[in-house]
Structures are given as C-alpha cells and as structure tokens.
PDB file of C-alpha atoms in Angstrom:
ATOM      1  CA  SER A  14     -22.989  27.314  18.879  1.00 42.00           C
ATOM      2  CA  GLN A  15     -20.728  24.644  17.265  1.00 45.00           C
ATOM      3  CA  GLU A  16     -23.230  24.606  13.951  1.00 47.00           C
ATOM      4  CA  GLY A  17     -20.231  25.095  11.260  1.00 50.00           C
ATOM      5  CA  MET A  18     -17.692  24.556  13.294  1.00 48.00           C
ATOM      6  CA  ARG A  19     -14.832  21.856  12.614  1.00 51.00           C
ATOM      7  CA  CYS A  20     -12.114  20.472  14.618  1.00 49.00           C
ATOM      8  CA  SER A  21      -8.815  19.835  13.287  1.00 50.00           C
ATOM      9  CA  ASP A  22      -7.084  16.598  13.163  1.00 50.00           C
ATOM     10  CA  GLY A  23      -5.828  15.540  16.422  1.00 49.00           C
ATOM     11  CA  ILE A  24      -8.450  17.031  18.749  1.00 44.00           C
ATOM     12  CA  HIS A  25      -8.559  15.110  21.339  1.00 43.00           C
ATOM     13  CA  GLY A  26     -11.468  16.141  23.566  1.00 45.00           C
ATOM     14  CA  ASP A  27      -9.879  19.612  24.932  1.00 42.00           C
ATOM     15  CA  GLY A  28     -13.354  21.258  23.827  1.00 47.00           C
ATOM     16  CA  ARG A  29     -11.386  23.927  21.114  1.00 46.00           C
ATOM     17  CA  CYS A  30     -12.678  24.230  17.721  1.00 45.00           C
ATOM     18  CA  TYR A  31     -11.927  25.987  14.912  1.00 43.00           C
ATOM     19  CA  SER A  32     -13.924  27.664  12.760  1.00 43.00           C
ATOM     20  CA  PRO A  33     -13.646  26.775   8.845  1.00 47.00           C
ATOM     21  CA  ASP A  34     -14.429  30.348   7.851  1.00 48.00           C
ATOM     22  CA  ASN A  35     -11.919  32.873   9.906  1.00 46.00           C
ATOM     23  CA  GLY A  36      -9.711  30.311  12.170  1.00 47.00           C
ATOM     24  CA  SER A  37     -11.442  31.977  15.187  1.00 45.00           C
ATOM     25  CA  ALA A  38     -11.313  29.903  18.587  1.00 46.00           C
ATOM     26  CA  SER A  39     -14.741  28.463  20.313  1.00 47.00           C
ATOM     27  CA  ASN A  40     -14.669  27.091  23.659  1.00 45.00           C
ATOM     28  CA  GLN A  41     -16.858  24.267  24.245  1.00 44.00           C
ATOM     29  CA  THR A  42     -17.148  23.250  28.112  1.00 44.00           C
ATOM     30  CA  ASP A  43     -19.822  20.573  27.742  1.00 46.00           C
ATOM     31  CA  LEU A  44     -17.723  17.378  26.437  1.00 45.00           C
ATOM     32  CA  SER A  45     -20.314  14.771  27.102  1.00 47.00           C
ATOM     33  CA  PRO A  46     -20.462  12.733  23.927  1.00 48.00           C
ATOM     34  CA  GLU A  47     -24.267  13.803  23.194  1.00 52.00           C
ATOM     35  CA  SER A  48     -22.976  17.790  23.012  1.00 49.00           C
ATOM     36  CA  ILE A  49     -19.976  17.043  20.598  1.00 44.00           C
ATOM     37  CA  PRO A  50     -20.516  17.617  17.468  1.00 48.00           C
ATOM     38  CA  THR A  51     -20.347  14.945  15.001  1.00 50.00           C
ATOM     39  CA  THR A  52     -17.252  16.262  13.356  1.00 50.00           C
ATOM     40  CA  LEU A  53     -15.078  16.249  16.744  1.00 46.00           C
ATOM     41  CA  GLN A  54     -16.375  12.834  17.689  1.00 51.00           C
ATOM     42  CA  VAL A  55     -15.150  11.759  14.176  1.00 47.00           C
ATOM     43  CA  ASP A  56     -12.360  13.433  14.580  1.00 53.00           C
ATOM     44  CA  ILE A  57     -11.121  11.687  18.028  1.00 57.00           C
ATOM     45  CA  ASP A  58     -12.613   8.325  16.887  1.00 69.00           C
ATOM     46  CA  CYS A  59     -10.400   8.261  13.542  1.00 86.00           C
ATOM     47  CA  GLN A  60      -6.991   8.658  15.230  1.00 89.00           C
ATOM     48  CA  PRO A  61      -4.548   5.880  14.806  1.00 89.00           C
ATOM     49  CA  GLY A  62      -5.020   3.675  17.395  1.00 89.00           C
ATOM     50  CA  SER A  63      -8.622   4.248  18.038  1.00 90.00           C
ATOM     51  CA  GLY A  64     -10.140   0.791  16.368  1.00 92.00           C
ATOM     52  CA  TYR A  65     -11.958   3.074  13.325  1.00 93.00           C
ATOM     53  CA  TYR A  66     -10.360   3.550  10.421  1.00 93.00           C
ATOM     54  CA  GLY A  67     -10.890   5.268   6.988  1.00 92.00           C
ATOM     55  CA  PRO A  68     -12.614   8.470   5.709  1.00 90.00           C
ATOM     56  CA  SER A  69     -16.062   7.484   7.053  1.00 90.00           C
ATOM     57  CA  CYS A  70     -14.150   6.148  10.218  1.00 91.00           C
ATOM     58  CA  LEU A  71     -15.977   3.102  10.161  1.00 92.00           C
ATOM     59  CA  PRO A  72     -14.738   0.397  12.893  1.00 94.00           C
ATOM     60  CA  CYS A  73     -12.383  -2.147  12.436  1.00 95.00           C
ATOM     61  CA  ARG A  74     -13.430  -5.928  12.542  1.00 95.00           C
ATOM     62  CA  CYS A  75     -10.013  -7.704  13.388  1.00 96.00           C
ATOM     63  CA  LEU A  76     -10.297 -10.803  15.773  1.00 96.00           C
ATOM     64  CA  HIS A  77      -7.898 -12.582  17.995  1.00 95.00           C
ATOM     65  CA  ASP A  78      -6.141  -9.601  19.223  1.00 94.00           C
ATOM     66  CA  GLY A  79      -5.397  -8.802  15.473  1.00 96.00           C
ATOM     67  CA  ILE A  80      -3.959  -4.962  14.672  1.00 96.00           C
ATOM     68  CA  CYS A  81      -5.892  -3.393  12.754  1.00 95.00           C
ATOM     69  CA  ARG A  82      -4.324  -0.423   9.923  1.00 94.00           C
ATOM     70  CA  ASP A  83      -6.668   2.052  11.681  1.00 94.00           C
ATOM     71  CA  GLY A  84      -6.952   6.081  11.588  1.00 92.00           C
ATOM     72  CA  ARG A  85      -8.320   8.349   9.241  1.00 91.00           C
ATOM     73  CA  GLN A  86      -5.419   7.180   6.906  1.00 91.00           C
ATOM     74  CA  GLY A  87      -6.109   3.694   7.521  1.00 93.00           C
ATOM     75  CA  ASP A  88      -7.445   0.859   5.197  1.00 94.00           C
ATOM     76  CA  GLY A  89      -9.058  -1.353   8.116  1.00 94.00           C
ATOM     77  CA  TRP A  90      -6.534  -4.030   6.937  1.00 95.00           C
ATOM     78  CA  CYS A  91      -6.049  -6.648   9.921  1.00 96.00           C
ATOM     79  CA  LEU A  92      -2.188  -7.812  10.736  1.00 96.00           C
ATOM     80  CA  CYS A  93      -2.985 -11.180  12.581  1.00 97.00           C
ATOM     81  CA  ALA A  94      -1.192 -12.370  15.563  1.00 95.00           C
ATOM     82  CA  VAL A  95       1.379 -15.332  14.637  1.00 94.00           C
ATOM     83  CA  ASN A  96      -1.335 -18.433  15.218  1.00 96.00           C
ATOM     84  CA  TYR A  97      -4.498 -17.093  13.241  1.00 98.00           C
ATOM     85  CA  SER A  98      -5.220 -15.655   9.178  1.00 97.00           C
ATOM     86  CA  GLY A  99      -7.816 -14.214   7.200  1.00 96.00           C
ATOM     87  CA  LEU A 100      -8.879 -11.109   6.466  1.00 94.00           C
ATOM     88  CA  HIS A 101      -9.988 -10.651  10.028  1.00 96.00           C
ATOM     89  CA  CYS A 102      -8.015 -12.814  12.130  1.00 97.00           C
ATOM     90  CA  GLU A 103     -11.041 -15.127  12.192  1.00 96.00           C
ATOM     91  CA  GLN A 104      -9.302 -18.738  11.212  1.00 97.00           C
ATOM     92  CA  CYS A 105      -6.340 -20.577  12.328  1.00 98.00           C
ATOM     93  CA  ALA A 106      -3.035 -20.217  10.566  1.00 97.00           C
ATOM     94  CA  ALA A 107      -1.725 -23.048   8.130  1.00 96.00           C
ATOM     95  CA  GLY A 108      -0.717 -25.778  10.157  1.00 97.00           C
ATOM     96  CA  ARG A 109      -2.640 -24.582  13.263  1.00 98.00           C
ATOM     97  CA  PHE A 110      -5.902 -26.159  15.200  1.00 98.00           C
ATOM     98  CA  GLY A 111      -7.779 -25.860  18.198  1.00 97.00           C
ATOM     99  CA  ALA A 112      -9.973 -22.856  19.741  1.00 96.00           C
ATOM    100  CA  THR A 113      -7.426 -20.356  20.624  1.00 96.00           C
ATOM    101  CA  CYS A 114      -5.320 -21.960  17.338  1.00 97.00           C
ATOM    102  CA  ASP A 115      -2.142 -22.703  19.464  1.00 97.00           C
ATOM    103  CA  GLN A 116      -1.810 -26.347  18.958  1.00 98.00           C
ATOM    104  CA  THR A 117       0.950 -27.224  16.492  1.00 98.00           C
ATOM    105  CA  CYS A 118      -0.454 -30.048  13.642  1.00 98.00           C
ATOM    106  CA  PRO A 119       1.881 -33.028  13.136  1.00 97.00           C
ATOM    107  CA  ILE A 120       3.160 -34.284   9.804  1.00 96.00           C
ATOM    108  CA  CYS A 121       1.007 -36.553   7.909  1.00 96.00           C
ATOM    109  CA  PRO A 122       1.998 -39.126   5.700  1.00 95.00           C
ATOM    110  CA  SER A 123       0.562 -38.538   2.521  1.00 93.00           C
ATOM    111  CA  PRO A 124      -2.230 -38.632   0.953  1.00 95.00           C
ATOM    112  CA  LEU A 125      -3.297 -37.542   4.654  1.00 96.00           C
ATOM    113  CA  VAL A 126      -3.377 -33.776   5.645  1.00 97.00           C
ATOM    114  CA  CYS A 127      -4.150 -32.343   9.162  1.00 97.00           C
ATOM    115  CA  ASP A 128      -7.606 -31.605  10.408  1.00 97.00           C
ATOM    116  CA  GLU A 129      -6.569 -27.938  11.705  1.00 97.00           C
ATOM    117  CA  GLY A 130      -8.530 -25.094  11.975  1.00 97.00           C
ATOM    118  CA  ILE A 131     -10.808 -23.643  15.548  1.00 96.00           C
ATOM    119  CA  ASP A 132     -12.760 -26.422  14.744  1.00 96.00           C
ATOM    120  CA  GLY A 133     -10.011 -28.965  14.014  1.00 96.00           C
ATOM    121  CA  SER A 134      -8.977 -32.105  15.663  1.00 97.00           C
ATOM    122  CA  GLY A 135      -5.284 -31.987  14.782  1.00 97.00           C
ATOM    123  CA  SER A 136      -5.547 -35.593  13.437  1.00 97.00           C
ATOM    124  CA  CYS A 137      -4.541 -36.874  10.129  1.00 97.00           C
ATOM    125  CA  ILE A 138      -7.236 -37.291   7.946  1.00 96.00           C
ATOM    126  CA  ALA A 139      -8.291 -37.700   3.984  1.00 94.00           C
ATOM    127  CA  ARG A 140      -7.952 -34.704   2.440  1.00 83.00           C
ATOM    128  CA  ARG A 141     -11.692 -32.894   2.259  1.00 70.00           C
ATOM    129  CA  PRO A 142     -13.124 -31.843  -1.097  1.00 66.00           C
ATOM    130  CA  ARG A 143     -12.762 -28.657  -1.740  1.00 61.00           C
ATOM    131  CA  ARG A 144     -15.556 -26.522  -3.051  1.00 56.00           C
ATOM    132  CA  SER A 145     -15.811 -25.236  -6.594  1.00 51.00           C
ATOM    133  CA  THR A 146     -16.217 -22.116  -7.136  1.00 50.00           C
ATOM    134  CA  THR A 147     -15.683 -21.948 -10.928  1.00 48.00           C
ATOM    135  CA  VAL A 148     -19.092 -21.710 -13.091  1.00 48.00           C
ATOM    136  CA  SER A 149     -19.106 -24.778 -15.592  1.00 47.00           C
ATOM    137  CA  ARG A 150     -20.773 -23.939 -19.148  1.00 51.00           C
ATOM    138  CA  VAL A 151     -21.668 -26.308 -21.439  1.00 51.00           C
ATOM    139  CA  LEU A 152     -21.688 -25.247 -25.514  1.00 52.00           C
ATOM    140  CA  ILE A 153     -23.907 -27.163 -27.622  1.00 51.00           C
TER     141      ILE A 153
END
C-alpha cells in the first residue's frame, strides 16, 4: 500500500517512494496518473520547468511565451518576452502594438500619443483620459 508514503523531491515517476517513518523503499509498478499518490504527483508537477509553482503546486499563468519562476520554491512571477509586459505578460510592452506586439510605435508630436497595445493601431492619437482609482471624499 502507498498509504502514508511520501516521495522525495525530485522523484520523476520511477515508482520508488520512501516511508517517512523508517526510510524503507516501496516499489510502485503502476504509474498511471490515477495510481500515483497525490504526494508523488505534486512532487512531479512542481519541479523547476514544470509550469507549476509554490507549496500548493499552482499552475503558472504566463502568456505569450513568458517564463514562469516555477518549482516548489517558485513564486509564479512571469518574465515576459521582449515585446510583452504585465503581471502575466498579457499586454504589449510600452511603445509596442499589434496582435503579437511586434510593431513599434512611431514618435508622436506632443500632445499626441501612440495608440499602443494588443488592440492598438499604432496611430498618433489624443491622450486617452485615465480612469481614476482614487476615491474622493467631501468634508462638510
């Protein structure tokens, strides 16, 4: 039985788990996903390069070929490819536009700015008003 077994970090499905109590080994012959104990599955999924991170083995959410800091010690932070930015590399980097953010904005005469971003046209347009995230309070 694999009940109570804990697999060492770095096990990659070779079927050998070690008991936390006495260190004895147990062979596991069926390596189908349904038969692998949850602890072994988490260890396999949470290796660096797996696309999963942290103690809870959460899936990385990097888009557009962003590289995730994954593995059990990872934090899921995304290192974006050169043309992308954002928490999950979901938007174009500053000065880029187009569906794949591969086009460079022109230099626009002030007060115009480039219509940048994934949905941007690259045209020089009037600055879009920013949405306020502050709350105003009126004192009486």
